[in-house]
CSV table of C-alpha atoms in Angstrom, one decimal:
chain,number,residue,atom,x,y,z
A,1,MET,CA,-0.2,0.1,-0.2
A,2,SER,CA,1.3,3.1,-1.2
A,3,SER,CA,1.7,6.6,0.9
A,4,PRO,CA,-0.8,8.9,-0.5
A,5,GLU,CA,0.3,12.0,-2.5
A,6,ILE,CA,-0.4,15.4,-0.7
A,7,ALA,CA,-1.9,17.6,-3.6
A,8,SER,CA,-2.2,20.9,-2.6
A,9,LEU,CA,-1.3,23.1,0.6
A,10,SER,CA,-1.9,26.5,1.2
A,11,TRP,CA,-2.3,28.4,4.2
A,12,GLY,CA,-4.5,26.8,6.9
A,13,HIS,CA,-5.7,24.5,3.9
A,14,MET,CA,-4.2,20.8,3.1
A,15,LYS,CA,-6.2,18.2,0.3
A,16,VAL,CA,-4.8,14.5,0.2
A,17,LYS,CA,-5.1,12.9,-3.3
A,18,GLY,CA,-8.2,10.3,-2.9
A,19,CYS,CA,-9.4,12.5,0.2
A,20,SER,CA,-12.8,14.5,-0.2
A,21,THR,CA,-11.9,16.3,2.8
A,22,ALA,CA,-9.8,19.2,3.4
A,23,TYR,CA,-7.8,19.7,6.3
A,24,LYS,CA,-5.9,22.4,8.3
A,25,ASP,CA,-3.5,19.4,9.8
A,26,CYS,CA,-3.2,16.4,9.0
A,27,LYS,CA,-1.4,12.8,9.4
A,28,VAL,CA,-0.5,10.6,6.4
A,29,TRP,CA,0.3,7.4,5.5
A,30,PRO,CA,0.5,4.0,3.5
A,31,GLY,CA,-3.3,3.6,2.9
A,32,GLY,CA,-4.6,6.9,4.6
A,33,SER,CA,-5.0,10.0,6.1
A,34,ARG,CA,-6.9,12.0,8.8
A,35,THR,CA,-7.0,15.7,10.7
A,36,TRP,CA,-4.6,15.7,12.8
A,37,ASP,CA,-6.3,17.0,15.8
A,38,TRP,CA,-4.0,18.8,18.7
A,39,ARG,CA,-6.8,18.4,20.9
A,40,GLU,CA,-6.3,14.5,21.2
A,41,THR,CA,-2.9,15.2,22.8
A,42,GLY,CA,-3.2,18.8,24.7
A,43,THR,CA,-0.2,19.5,21.5
A,44,ASN,CA,0.5,23.2,21.5
A,45,HIS,CA,3.1,25.3,19.1
A,46,SER,CA,5.7,24.6,22.1
A,47,PRO,CA,6.6,22.3,23.4
A,48,GLY,CA,4.9,21.0,20.0
A,49,VAL,CA,5.2,17.2,18.4
A,50,GLN,CA,4.6,14.6,20.9
A,51,PRO,CA,5.5,10.8,20.8
A,52,ALA,CA,1.5,10.9,21.2
A,53,ASP,CA,0.7,12.7,18.3
A,54,LEU,CA,2.9,9.9,16.1
A,55,GLU,CA,1.9,6.8,17.7
A,56,GLU,CA,-1.1,5.9,15.1
A,57,VAL,CA,1.2,6.6,12.1
A,58,VAL,CA,4.5,4.7,13.8
A,59,LYS,CA,1.6,1.5,14.3
A,60,LYS,CA,1.2,1.8,10.4
A,61,GLY,CA,4.4,0.6,9.6
A,62,VAL,CA,6.4,3.3,8.4
A,63,LYS,CA,10.6,3.5,7.8
A,64,THR,CA,10.2,7.4,7.3
A,65,MET,CA,8.7,10.0,9.4
A,66,VAL,CA,8.0,13.4,7.6
A,67,ILE,CA,7.0,16.2,10.2
A,68,GLY,CA,5.6,19.9,8.5
A,69,ARG,CA,6.4,22.5,11.1
A,70,GLY,CA,3.9,25.2,9.9
A,71,MET,CA,5.0,27.9,7.4
A,72,SER,CA,6.7,29.9,9.9
A,73,GLU,CA,8.0,27.5,11.9
A,74,ALA,CA,6.5,27.6,14.9
A,75,LEU,CA,5.3,24.4,15.7
A,76,GLN,CA,8.1,23.2,17.8
A,77,VAL,CA,9.8,19.2,17.7
A,78,PRO,CA,11.7,18.0,20.6
A,79,ALA,CA,14.7,16.3,20.8
A,80,SER,CA,12.2,13.3,23.1
A,81,THR,CA,10.6,13.3,20.1
A,82,VAL,CA,13.0,12.4,17.6
A,83,ASP,CA,14.2,10.2,20.3
A,84,TYR,CA,11.3,8.1,19.6
A,85,LEU,CA,11.2,7.8,15.9
A,86,LYS,CA,14.6,7.1,16.0
A,87,LYS,CA,14.3,4.1,19.2
A,88,ASN,CA,11.8,3.2,16.6
A,89,GLY,CA,13.9,2.7,13.5
A,90,ILE,CA,12.2,5.5,11.9
A,91,GLU,CA,14.1,8.0,10.2
A,92,VAL,CA,12.7,11.4,10.5
A,93,LEU,CA,12.6,14.7,8.5
A,94,VAL,CA,11.8,17.9,10.6
A,95,LEU,CA,10.9,20.5,8.1
A,96,GLN,CA,8.8,24.1,7.0
A,97,THR,CA,5.8,23.0,5.6
A,98,GLU,CA,6.1,23.0,2.2
A,99,LYS,CA,9.6,21.4,1.8
A,100,ALA,CA,8.3,18.7,4.4
A,101,VAL,CA,5.1,18.3,1.9
A,102,ALA,CA,7.8,18.3,-1.2
A,103,GLU,CA,9.7,15.6,0.6
A,104,TYR,CA,6.7,13.8,1.4
A,105,ASN,CA,5.6,13.8,-1.8
A,106,ALA,CA,9.2,12.5,-3.4
A,107,LEU,CA,9.6,9.8,-0.8
A,108,ALA,CA,5.9,8.9,-1.2
A,109,ALA,CA,6.3,8.7,-5.1
A,110,GLN,CA,9.6,6.3,-4.7
A,111,GLY,CA,7.6,3.7,-2.9
A,112,VAL,CA,8.5,4.4,0.7
A,113,LYS,CA,6.6,3.4,3.4
A,114,VAL,CA,6.6,7.4,4.6
A,115,GLY,CA,4.2,8.7,7.0
A,116,GLY,CA,4.0,12.2,8.1
A,117,VAL,CA,2.4,15.2,10.4
A,118,PHE,CA,1.8,18.2,9.0
A,119,HIS,CA,0.6,21.7,10.2
A,120,SER,CA,-0.5,24.3,7.3
A,121,THR,CA,-0.4,27.7,9.5
A,122,CYS,CA,2.1,29.1,11.6
């Protein structure tokens, strides 16, 4: 099962190919996507992305995780979150969201089992 292409990205708006829902923030993995609702884990810009935000995507068997920190990179990614991924044998890329989406799409097109979490505003 391949990771779906992110078809479009603009401030506060993301579309995933094959999905009729538009997202503000989203999670993607081989075979699917959904809204990334920060309220589920109490996530804020600081301290930022937590392992709990990534568990669902990790469980899908991804080999690489791409984290989009927002258009202005306001979303933090603590070292403990990166360590969590590495301990699970997952490569991690932490990038500004436009760069993250481009990298994610390139990896998905190569058939890599890639997942991601993307913040589409600040």
